[in-house]
Tab-separated table of C-alpha atoms in Angstrom:
chain	number	residue	atom	x	y	z
A	8	MET	CA	-25.203	48.401	16.095
A	9	LEU	CA	-21.469	47.960	16.040
A	10	VAL	CA	-20.453	44.315	16.220
A	11	HIS	CA	-16.829	43.343	16.860
A	12	ILE	CA	-15.897	40.177	14.976
A	13	PRO	CA	-13.170	37.834	16.277
A	14	SER	CA	-10.378	36.807	13.906
A	15	PRO	CA	-11.558	33.204	13.387
A	16	LEU	CA	-14.913	34.462	12.020
A	17	ARG	CA	-13.595	37.223	9.780
A	18	SER	CA	-13.462	34.931	6.760
A	19	TYR	CA	-17.252	35.418	6.710
A	20	THR	CA	-17.118	39.227	6.941
A	21	LYS	CA	-14.596	39.803	4.162
A	22	ASN	CA	-11.928	40.225	6.854
A	23	GLN	CA	-13.726	43.154	8.482
A	24	SER	CA	-13.120	43.286	12.233
A	25	GLU	CA	-16.163	45.514	12.830
A	26	ILE	CA	-19.553	45.454	11.103
A	27	GLN	CA	-22.867	47.287	11.486
A	28	VAL	CA	-25.927	45.066	11.994
A	29	ASP	CA	-29.517	45.780	13.095
A	30	GLY	CA	-31.708	43.657	15.333
A	31	ASP	CA	-34.272	44.099	18.108
A	32	SER	CA	-32.883	41.128	20.040
A	33	VAL	CA	-29.661	39.111	20.072
A	34	GLN	CA	-31.513	36.376	18.171
A	35	GLY	CA	-32.616	38.909	15.536
A	36	LEU	CA	-29.159	40.414	15.301
A	37	LEU	CA	-27.611	36.987	14.662
A	38	ALA	CA	-30.271	36.220	12.026
A	39	ASN	CA	-29.507	39.499	10.249
A	40	MET	CA	-25.791	38.804	10.441
A	41	ASP	CA	-26.365	35.430	8.818
A	42	LYS	CA	-28.323	37.052	5.973
A	43	SER	CA	-25.406	39.356	5.201
A	44	TYR	CA	-22.682	36.820	5.983
A	45	PRO	CA	-24.104	33.320	5.312
A	46	GLY	CA	-22.860	30.599	7.628
A	47	ILE	CA	-21.512	32.854	10.388
A	48	ARG	CA	-24.350	32.132	12.839
A	49	PHE	CA	-23.689	28.377	12.814
A	50	ARG	CA	-20.082	29.005	13.821
A	51	MET	CA	-21.409	30.674	17.004
A	52	ILE	CA	-24.720	28.954	17.745
A	53	ASP	CA	-25.377	25.204	17.783
A	54	GLU	CA	-28.409	23.255	16.557
A	55	GLN	CA	-30.132	23.665	19.948
A	56	ASP	CA	-29.765	27.464	19.827
A	57	GLY	CA	-27.022	27.327	22.445
A	58	ILE	CA	-23.955	29.544	22.302
A	59	ARG	CA	-21.007	27.327	21.397
A	60	GLU	CA	-18.594	26.709	24.259
A	61	HIS	CA	-15.637	28.452	22.671
A	62	ILE	CA	-17.712	31.568	21.860
A	63	LYS	CA	-18.932	34.281	24.249
A	64	LEU	CA	-21.343	37.056	23.353
A	65	TYR	CA	-21.148	40.405	25.099
A	66	VAL	CA	-23.660	43.263	25.016
A	67	ASP	CA	-22.123	46.510	26.195
A	68	ARG	CA	-19.195	44.500	27.593
A	69	LYS	CA	-21.375	42.247	29.744
A	70	GLN	CA	-21.548	38.544	29.001
A	71	ILE	CA	-24.970	37.212	27.983
A	72	GLU	CA	-26.286	33.667	28.327
A	73	THR	CA	-29.553	33.866	26.390
A	74	LEU	CA	-30.292	34.883	22.820
A	75	ASN	CA	-33.679	36.326	23.841
A	76	MET	CA	-32.165	39.499	25.229
A	77	LYS	CA	-33.832	42.608	23.772
A	78	LEU	CA	-31.712	45.282	22.111
A	79	ASN	CA	-32.557	48.944	21.556
A	80	GLY	CA	-30.072	49.521	18.764
A	81	THR	CA	-27.514	51.568	20.671
A	82	GLU	CA	-25.541	48.700	22.161
A	83	THR	CA	-22.052	47.545	21.237
A	84	ILE	CA	-21.689	43.826	20.655
A	85	HIS	CA	-18.482	41.875	21.164
A	86	ILE	CA	-18.121	38.327	19.928
A	87	ILE	CA	-15.233	36.645	21.726
A	88	CYS	CA	-13.656	33.440	20.481
A	89	ALA	CA	-11.163	31.276	22.352
A	90	LEU	CA	-7.742	31.714	20.732
A	91	SER	CA	-4.861	29.317	21.094
A	92	GLY	CA	-2.003	30.997	19.250
A	93	GLY	CA	1.140	32.102	20.989
B	26	MET	CA	14.859	41.338	51.181
B	27	ALA	CA	17.522	40.860	48.471
B	28	SER	CA	19.687	43.936	48.403
B	29	LEU	CA	20.933	45.567	45.218
B	30	ASN	CA	24.635	45.852	44.382
B	31	LYS	CA	26.240	48.942	42.869
B	32	SER	CA	25.926	47.649	39.314
B	33	GLU	CA	22.244	46.841	39.832
B	34	LEU	CA	21.549	50.296	41.225
B	35	GLN	CA	22.864	51.730	37.957
B	36	ARG	CA	21.188	49.126	35.730
B	37	TYR	CA	17.760	49.691	37.243
B	38	SER	CA	18.060	53.458	37.808
B	39	ARG	CA	15.021	54.287	35.630
B	40	HIS	CA	12.948	51.923	37.774
B	41	LEU	CA	14.363	53.304	41.007
B	42	LEU	CA	13.210	56.776	40.015
B	43	LEU	CA	9.606	55.596	39.871
B	44	PRO	CA	7.870	56.180	43.206
B	45	GLU	CA	5.833	53.013	42.539
B	46	VAL	CA	9.030	50.918	42.277
B	47	GLY	CA	11.985	52.482	44.092
B	48	ILE	CA	14.653	50.385	45.775
B	49	GLU	CA	12.102	48.345	47.677
B	50	GLY	CA	10.160	47.449	44.543
B	51	GLN	CA	13.330	46.588	42.643
B	52	GLU	CA	14.424	44.331	45.490
B	53	ARG	CA	11.026	42.690	45.297
B	54	LEU	CA	11.594	42.067	41.574
B	55	LYS	CA	15.006	40.575	42.356
B	56	LYS	CA	13.439	38.178	44.808
B	57	ALA	CA	10.606	37.197	42.426
B	58	ARG	CA	10.392	33.910	40.544
B	59	ILE	CA	8.410	33.835	37.287
B	60	LEU	CA	7.810	30.827	35.051
B	61	VAL	CA	7.190	31.395	31.351
B	62	ILE	CA	5.471	28.493	29.578
B	63	GLY	CA	6.458	28.520	25.927
B	64	ALA	CA	9.467	30.382	24.547
B	65	GLY	CA	7.676	31.319	21.330
B	66	GLY	CA	6.036	34.477	20.040
B	67	LEU	CA	4.575	35.561	23.378
B	68	GLY	CA	7.385	34.123	25.474
B	69	SER	CA	10.103	35.987	23.539
B	70	PRO	CA	9.226	39.573	24.550
B	71	THR	CA	7.996	38.443	27.956
B	72	ILE	CA	11.304	36.765	28.827
B	73	LEU	CA	13.349	39.673	27.480
B	74	TYR	CA	11.415	42.343	29.404
B	75	LEU	CA	11.272	40.327	32.625
B	76	ALA	CA	15.023	39.770	32.353
B	77	ALA	CA	15.687	43.436	31.620
B	78	ALA	CA	13.423	44.442	34.511
B	79	GLY	CA	15.529	42.399	36.915
B	80	VAL	CA	13.181	39.573	37.854
B	81	GLY	CA	15.591	37.487	39.915
B	82	THR	CA	14.621	34.035	38.675
B	83	ILE	CA	12.996	33.286	35.347
B	84	GLY	CA	12.041	29.725	34.448
B	85	ILE	CA	11.427	28.752	30.828
B	86	VAL	CA	9.458	25.676	29.751
B	87	ASP	CA	9.721	24.533	26.138
B	88	PHE	CA	10.690	21.269	24.473
B	89	ASP	CA	11.017	22.577	20.935
B	90	GLN	CA	13.834	23.712	18.662
B	91	VAL	CA	14.049	27.032	16.836
B	92	ASP	CA	12.633	26.849	13.313
B	93	LEU	CA	13.268	29.368	10.547
B	94	SER	CA	9.529	30.124	10.426
B	95	ASN	CA	9.687	31.220	14.108
B	96	LEU	CA	11.939	34.211	13.440
B	97	GLN	CA	9.134	36.353	11.965
B	98	ARG	CA	7.853	36.909	15.528
B	99	GLN	CA	10.031	35.085	18.088
B	100	ILE	CA	12.452	37.953	18.545
B	101	ILE	CA	14.532	36.368	21.290
B	102	TYR	CA	16.252	34.214	18.649
B	103	THR	CA	18.656	34.996	15.826
B	104	ASN	CA	19.259	33.262	12.539
B	105	ASP	CA	22.178	31.383	14.098
B	106	ASP	CA	19.803	29.774	16.613
B	107	VAL	CA	17.835	27.764	14.016
B	108	SER	CA	17.692	24.054	14.980
B	109	SER	CA	18.969	24.790	18.518
B	110	SER	CA	17.034	24.184	21.732
B	111	LYS	CA	14.655	27.072	22.411
B	112	VAL	CA	15.131	26.880	26.165
B	113	GLU	CA	18.922	26.975	25.802
B	114	ARG	CA	18.979	29.866	23.336
B	115	ALA	CA	16.300	31.917	25.127
B	116	ALA	CA	18.080	31.486	28.471
B	117	ALA	CA	21.432	32.420	26.916
B	118	ARG	CA	19.931	35.557	25.326
B	119	ALA	CA	18.282	36.619	28.597
B	120	THR	CA	21.540	36.040	30.486
B	121	SER	CA	23.463	38.117	27.978
B	122	LEU	CA	20.913	40.899	28.466
B	123	ASN	CA	21.119	40.703	32.252
B	124	PRO	CA	23.813	38.541	33.886
B	125	GLU	CA	22.526	39.530	37.356
B	126	ILE	CA	19.533	37.154	37.124
B	127	GLN	CA	19.076	33.379	37.235
B	128	LEU	CA	17.578	31.407	34.349
B	129	GLN	CA	16.050	27.997	35.015
B	130	ARG	CA	15.827	25.738	31.964
B	131	HIS	CA	12.928	23.271	31.750
B	132	ASP	CA	13.559	21.514	28.435
B	133	VAL	CA	10.471	19.317	28.768
B	134	ARG	CA	6.915	19.088	27.501
B	135	LEU	CA	4.596	20.341	30.253
B	136	SER	CA	2.314	17.531	31.419
B	137	SER	CA	0.012	16.610	34.279
B	138	GLU	CA	2.958	14.585	35.640
B	139	ASN	CA	5.409	17.469	35.959
B	140	ALA	CA	3.357	20.696	36.006
B	141	LEU	CA	2.708	21.022	39.738
B	142	GLU	CA	6.284	20.163	40.620
B	143	ILE	CA	7.689	22.716	38.157
B	144	PHE	CA	5.153	25.383	39.234
B	145	SER	CA	6.093	24.885	42.886
B	146	GLY	CA	9.336	26.779	42.348
B	147	TYR	CA	7.667	29.968	41.116
B	148	ASP	CA	5.357	32.805	42.243
B	149	ILE	CA	3.704	33.664	38.920
B	150	ILE	CA	3.061	31.640	35.746
B	151	VAL	CA	2.980	33.275	32.295
B	152	ASP	CA	1.013	31.361	29.663
B	153	GLY	CA	2.706	31.814	26.295
B	154	THR	CA	1.654	28.486	24.824
B	155	ASP	CA	0.328	27.903	21.319
B	156	ASN	CA	-2.270	25.179	21.845
B	157	PHE	CA	-5.419	24.573	23.850
B	158	SER	CA	-4.170	21.389	25.499
B	159	THR	CA	-1.359	23.203	27.297
B	160	ARG	CA	-3.480	26.293	28.017
B	161	TYR	CA	-6.001	24.212	29.974
B	162	LEU	CA	-3.198	22.349	31.729
B	163	VAL	CA	-1.547	25.661	32.730
B	164	ASN	CA	-4.876	27.014	33.995
B	165	ASP	CA	-5.676	23.922	36.015
B	166	ALA	CA	-2.199	23.729	37.537
B	167	CYS	CA	-2.408	27.438	38.457
B	168	VAL	CA	-5.782	26.911	40.167
B	169	PHE	CA	-4.489	23.899	42.105
B	170	SER	CA	-1.264	25.619	43.113
B	171	LYS	CA	-3.018	28.979	43.763
B	172	LYS	CA	-0.684	30.930	41.496
B	173	PRO	CA	-1.681	33.706	39.096
B	174	ASN	CA	-1.849	32.755	35.429
B	175	VAL	CA	-0.844	35.691	33.237
B	176	TYR	CA	-2.595	34.806	30.012
B	177	GLY	CA	-2.047	35.908	26.418
B	178	ALA	CA	-3.220	34.529	23.061
B	179	ILE	CA	-2.974	35.730	19.486
B	180	TYR	CA	-4.359	34.848	16.067
B	181	ARG	CA	-3.966	36.739	12.793
B	182	PHE	CA	-4.550	40.424	13.738
B	183	GLU	CA	-6.116	39.889	17.149
B	184	GLY	CA	-4.786	39.440	20.644
B	185	GLN	CA	-6.210	38.699	24.076
B	186	ALA	CA	-4.730	39.106	27.550
B	187	SER	CA	-5.937	38.561	31.090
B	188	VAL	CA	-4.853	37.416	34.528
B	189	PHE	CA	-6.544	34.253	35.714
B	190	ALA	CA	-6.663	32.478	39.083
B	191	HIS	CA	-5.392	35.580	40.840
B	192	LYS	CA	-6.630	35.884	44.436
B	193	ASP	CA	-10.400	35.343	44.203
B	194	GLY	CA	-10.642	36.185	40.504
B	195	PRO	CA	-11.961	33.952	37.720
B	196	CYS	CA	-9.895	31.294	35.987
B	197	TYR	CA	-9.705	30.487	32.271
B	198	ARG	CA	-12.364	27.797	32.687
B	199	CYS	CA	-14.740	30.418	34.149
B	200	LEU	CA	-14.622	31.953	30.661
B	201	PHE	CA	-14.302	28.821	28.525
B	202	PRO	CA	-15.151	25.776	30.694
B	203	ASP	CA	-13.907	23.162	28.226
B	204	PRO	CA	-11.580	23.120	25.225
B	205	PRO	CA	-13.237	23.698	21.850
B	206	PRO	CA	-13.956	20.696	19.651
B	207	PRO	CA	-11.173	19.751	17.249
B	208	ASP	CA	-10.919	22.127	14.292
B	209	ALA	CA	-13.411	24.662	15.723
B	210	VAL	CA	-10.633	27.203	16.170
B	211	PRO	CA	-7.669	27.273	13.803
B	212	ASN	CA	-4.152	27.868	15.106
B	213	CYS	CA	-1.501	30.322	13.922
B	214	ALA	CA	0.377	27.634	11.975
B	215	GLU	CA	-2.766	27.185	9.883
B	216	GLY	CA	-4.209	30.692	9.753
B	217	GLY	CA	-1.152	32.889	10.207
B	218	VAL	CA	-0.414	35.756	12.580
B	219	LEU	CA	1.027	39.234	12.202
B	220	GLY	CA	4.357	38.853	13.972
B	221	VAL	CA	4.104	42.067	15.954
B	222	MET	CA	0.915	40.804	17.652
B	223	ALA	CA	3.142	38.530	19.720
B	224	GLY	CA	5.239	41.522	20.759
B	225	ILE	CA	2.291	43.612	21.884
B	226	ILE	CA	0.474	40.897	23.815
B	227	GLY	CA	3.716	39.455	25.242
B	228	CYS	CA	4.659	42.919	26.542
B	229	ILE	CA	1.219	43.245	28.162
B	230	GLN	CA	1.814	39.899	29.892
B	231	ALA	CA	5.207	41.089	31.132
B	232	THR	CA	3.575	44.306	32.406
B	233	GLU	CA	0.897	42.388	34.285
B	234	ALA	CA	3.457	40.055	35.865
B	235	LEU	CA	5.588	43.005	37.023
B	236	LYS	CA	2.522	44.821	38.425
B	237	ILE	CA	1.545	41.767	40.453
B	238	ILE	CA	5.051	41.497	41.944
B	239	LEU	CA	5.160	45.208	42.704
B	240	GLY	CA	1.594	45.269	44.004
B	241	ILE	CA	0.707	48.328	41.928
B	242	GLY	CA	-2.203	49.346	39.684
B	243	ASN	CA	-5.180	47.224	38.697
B	244	SER	CA	-4.495	43.863	37.134
B	245	LEU	CA	-6.473	42.335	34.282
B	246	SER	CA	-8.015	39.852	36.712
B	247	GLY	CA	-11.763	39.704	35.975
B	248	LYS	CA	-11.303	41.320	32.567
B	249	LEU	CA	-10.370	40.140	29.092
B	250	LEU	CA	-8.348	42.678	27.141
B	251	ILE	CA	-9.002	42.450	23.403
B	252	TYR	CA	-6.631	44.026	20.921
B	253	ASP	CA	-7.875	44.500	17.355
B	254	SER	CA	-4.894	45.686	15.354
B	255	LEU	CA	-6.930	46.269	12.171
B	256	ALA	CA	-9.260	48.762	13.865
B	257	MET	CA	-6.365	49.660	16.243
B	258	ASN	CA	-8.649	49.269	19.238
B	259	PHE	CA	-7.942	48.097	22.744
B	260	ASP	CA	-11.124	47.064	24.498
B	261	SER	CA	-12.017	44.941	27.469
B	262	VAL	CA	-14.988	42.875	28.594
B	263	ALA	CA	-15.816	41.589	32.055
B	264	ILE	CA	-15.121	37.980	33.006
B	265	PRO	CA	-17.333	37.118	35.964
B	266	LYS	CA	-16.256	34.359	38.304
B	267	ASN	CA	-18.389	31.381	37.302
B	268	PRO	CA	-19.964	29.551	40.271
B	269	ASN	CA	-20.411	26.541	37.958
B	270	CYS	CA	-16.769	26.548	36.853
B	271	PRO	CA	-15.627	22.918	36.624
B	272	ILE	CA	-12.426	23.638	38.555
B	273	CYS	CA	-12.846	26.746	40.720
B	274	GLY	CA	-16.643	26.829	41.111
B	275	THR	CA	-18.600	25.928	44.216
B	276	ASN	CA	-18.881	22.253	43.270
B	277	PRO	CA	-15.892	21.493	41.053
B	278	SER	CA	-15.894	18.332	38.935
B	279	ILE	CA	-12.147	18.476	38.265
B	280	GLN	CA	-10.369	17.264	41.396
B	281	LYS	CA	-6.914	16.464	40.069
B	282	LEU	CA	-4.613	17.541	37.299
B	283	GLU	CA	-5.125	15.688	34.032
B	284	ASP	CA	-3.759	16.033	30.534
B	285	ILE	CA	-6.234	17.483	28.087
B	286	THR	CA	-6.066	16.385	24.496
B	287	VAL	CA	-7.281	18.771	21.849
B	288	THR	CA	-6.168	17.349	18.550
B	289	CYS	CA	-6.981	20.359	16.396
B	290	GLU	CA	-3.342	20.659	15.410
B	291	SER	CA	-3.316	17.851	12.886
B	292	GLN	CA	-4.127	14.190	12.925
B	293	GLN	CA	-7.654	14.061	14.176
B	294	ALA	CA	-10.523	11.663	13.589
B	295	PRO	CA	-13.069	11.026	12.145
B	296	THR	CA	-10.643	10.257	9.416
B	297	THR	CA	-11.492	9.628	5.845
B	298	VAL	CA	-9.599	7.314	3.553
B	299	SER	CA	-6.120	8.669	3.189
B	300	ILE	CA	-3.124	8.179	0.943
B	301	SER	CA	0.526	8.750	1.786
B	302	ALA	CA	2.792	10.961	-0.292
B	303	THR	CA	4.795	7.963	-1.523
B	304	GLU	CA	1.635	6.037	-2.485
B	305	LEU	CA	0.308	9.074	-4.323
B	306	GLU	CA	3.539	9.457	-6.268
B	307	ARG	CA	3.410	5.757	-7.194
B	308	GLU	CA	-0.160	6.068	-8.462
B	309	LEU	CA	0.647	9.195	-10.450
B	310	LYS	CA	3.707	7.545	-12.001
B	311	SER	CA	1.691	4.453	-12.932
B	312	GLY	CA	-0.566	6.680	-15.020
B	313	HIS	CA	-3.584	6.300	-12.740
B	314	LYS	CA	-5.928	9.176	-13.520
B	315	LEU	CA	-6.373	11.330	-10.431
B	316	LEU	CA	-7.746	14.755	-9.695
B	317	LEU	CA	-5.492	16.553	-7.226
B	318	LEU	CA	-7.659	19.007	-5.299
B	319	ASP	CA	-5.820	21.800	-3.465
B	320	VAL	CA	-8.137	23.259	-0.769
B	321	ARG	CA	-5.697	25.802	0.708
B	322	THR	CA	-6.012	29.581	0.587
B	323	PRO	CA	-4.737	31.538	-2.444
B	324	GLN	CA	-1.942	32.913	-0.235
B	325	GLU	CA	-0.688	29.398	0.443
B	326	VAL	CA	-0.972	28.407	-3.213
B	327	ALA	CA	1.262	31.366	-4.086
B	328	ILE	CA	4.008	29.907	-1.866
B	329	SER	CA	4.001	26.416	-3.391
B	330	ARG	CA	1.721	23.903	-5.074
B	331	ILE	CA	1.804	20.365	-6.387
B	332	ALA	CA	1.852	20.402	-10.188
B	333	ASP	CA	-1.423	19.906	-12.083
B	334	SER	CA	-3.626	20.548	-9.048
B	335	THR	CA	-7.114	22.021	-9.186
B	336	HIS	CA	-7.499	24.794	-6.633
B	337	ILE	CA	-10.768	25.326	-4.748
B	338	GLU	CA	-10.384	26.793	-1.273
B	339	LEU	CA	-12.174	24.780	1.422
B	340	ALA	CA	-14.455	27.719	2.315
B	341	GLU	CA	-15.663	27.868	-1.304
B	342	LEU	CA	-15.949	24.133	-1.863
B	343	PRO	CA	-19.616	23.738	-0.750
B	344	ASN	CA	-20.692	26.202	-3.448
B	345	ARG	CA	-18.383	24.865	-6.166
B	346	LEU	CA	-18.956	21.118	-5.970
B	347	SER	CA	-20.608	21.209	-9.404
B	348	GLU	CA	-17.231	22.103	-10.933
B	349	LEU	CA	-15.918	18.662	-9.990
B	350	ASN	CA	-16.719	15.325	-11.617
B	351	SER	CA	-18.382	13.157	-8.972
B	352	ASP	CA	-17.021	10.011	-10.679
B	353	ALA	CA	-13.423	11.227	-10.548
B	354	ASP	CA	-10.792	9.705	-8.269
B	355	ILE	CA	-10.005	12.739	-6.116
B	356	VAL	CA	-7.054	13.269	-3.766
B	357	ALA	CA	-7.462	16.413	-1.683
B	358	TYR	CA	-4.600	18.171	0.027
B	359	CYS	CA	-3.881	21.188	2.205
B	360	LYS	CA	-0.846	22.118	4.320
B	361	SER	CA	-0.958	19.286	6.841
B	362	GLY	CA	-4.059	17.211	6.077
B	363	VAL	CA	-6.639	18.730	8.442
B	364	ARG	CA	-8.608	20.916	6.047
B	365	SER	CA	-8.384	18.376	3.221
B	366	ASN	CA	-9.831	15.783	5.595
B	367	LYS	CA	-12.871	18.048	5.936
B	368	ALA	CA	-12.990	18.483	2.162
B	369	VAL	CA	-13.019	14.713	1.628
B	370	GLN	CA	-15.824	14.328	4.169
B	371	LEU	CA	-17.803	16.976	2.316
B	372	LEU	CA	-17.220	15.317	-1.060
B	373	LEU	CA	-18.284	11.899	0.210
B	374	GLU	CA	-21.414	13.391	1.836
B	375	HIS	CA	-22.342	14.854	-1.542
B	376	GLY	CA	-22.151	11.620	-3.474
B	377	PHE	CA	-18.603	11.719	-4.757
B	378	LYS	CA	-17.577	8.122	-5.260
B	379	LYS	CA	-13.883	8.220	-4.524
B	380	ALA	CA	-12.163	10.892	-2.498
B	381	ARG	CA	-9.014	10.491	-0.446
B	382	ASN	CA	-6.946	12.721	1.781
B	383	LEU	CA	-3.207	13.275	1.303
B	384	GLU	CA	-1.665	12.424	4.695
B	385	GLY	CA	0.460	15.255	6.022
B	386	GLY	CA	-0.557	17.474	3.099
B	387	ILE	CA	1.858	19.358	0.908
B	388	THR	CA	4.286	19.421	3.839
B	389	SER	CA	4.752	15.645	3.570
B	390	TRP	CA	4.872	15.839	-0.220
B	391	ALA	CA	7.672	18.426	-0.042
B	392	LYS	CA	9.573	16.377	2.547
B	393	GLU	CA	9.248	12.961	0.941
B	394	ILE	CA	8.785	13.542	-2.776
B	395	ASP	CA	9.687	17.024	-3.953
B	396	PRO	CA	12.162	18.911	-1.709
B	397	SER	CA	12.274	21.716	-4.292
B	398	LEU	CA	8.845	22.903	-3.086
B	399	ASN	CA	8.764	25.854	-0.714
B	400	VAL	CA	7.647	24.938	2.802
B	401	TYR	CA	5.957	27.308	5.200
């Protein structure tokens, strides 16, 4: 699946703005991302498995609230991070 | 309706030819009042295009002065403007571009005390700020005063734009209910930004503001536009109105305008033991054995560094602690003291006996001790 990475997290992905990651659920996708890019999951997900407040996850451009959502491998994932610069 | 004079008919002829604008639309622009918060990277192109387009009254809020480091992206200013008031110079530039319009100067810091009063004189608010504190204040004031918030934000190679609090659409807090914790999201002064990002997103903000005045097209209300300049992609995701939004939801917890403090910009707690630039110089001169640890990026090190420093970037520090002597007296530094504060916390958590943070980072060192160093 194509995952769009926001600028503040690109230090983990060698500055790539898009990466390919597999996963049969959002939880699985994030786990696989963390294997390839250690530490990136914790920047998005807190200790209670909640999505951090300044991060939003989108599957096929629709915002998701739970990490249990199943994926079939054809979706596009957007990770959105609050930006302050102007 | 404000009528157009002969000179204006010529000035705006390319607008008048558009069926979606015409004389009526141009007169609507002349009558419009738009407030731009922040005359920086985003505000520069926004102000210029709104002025060129003939928006009759443009207000500018900024309390800052032009700095040399602004000119890489804040195209409303020239080299001669350095150290001058941003509001004054931006208003003068817009007036020189279009003397037919009025510029209102608000040379103040936007606060919960003055925001609603300033907003009351305008139809549309453009958010071109560079910090979360003001972004939340702008959003909240727009919700309370029922005025559209034309939003833009940039960082490195990425930009975002939307229109919040427009008619029944979502507000910024519907997307991000509360500001991020300090240091969760770096700012442009820390992480950098490609200058042209400000131009592209600022122009999108100007476009959205003009569309709202003209009542044409579909606005970005309910959508977040994402611009990835590395992949050269424009994409958008839906922003649903959040019934639990703390300010525009069905049972809002925020009832009045308040200042929001997000201290990610610099001096934030929990602080570690720190040392000032003058104290550090004294200790170094006295022969006290110190390890100066530079935790900035290689790009920053290439600009300037304090002599005899050991460089380990903060992101690499957790994996390279073994390279440092845990008995050493360490003074960590970065640009302004935020990242080195984190480094000192990390060192102390891993059993290092003495680690201190250089207050104000290399910026203070350059200002107080060694003016020959390059600043950035």
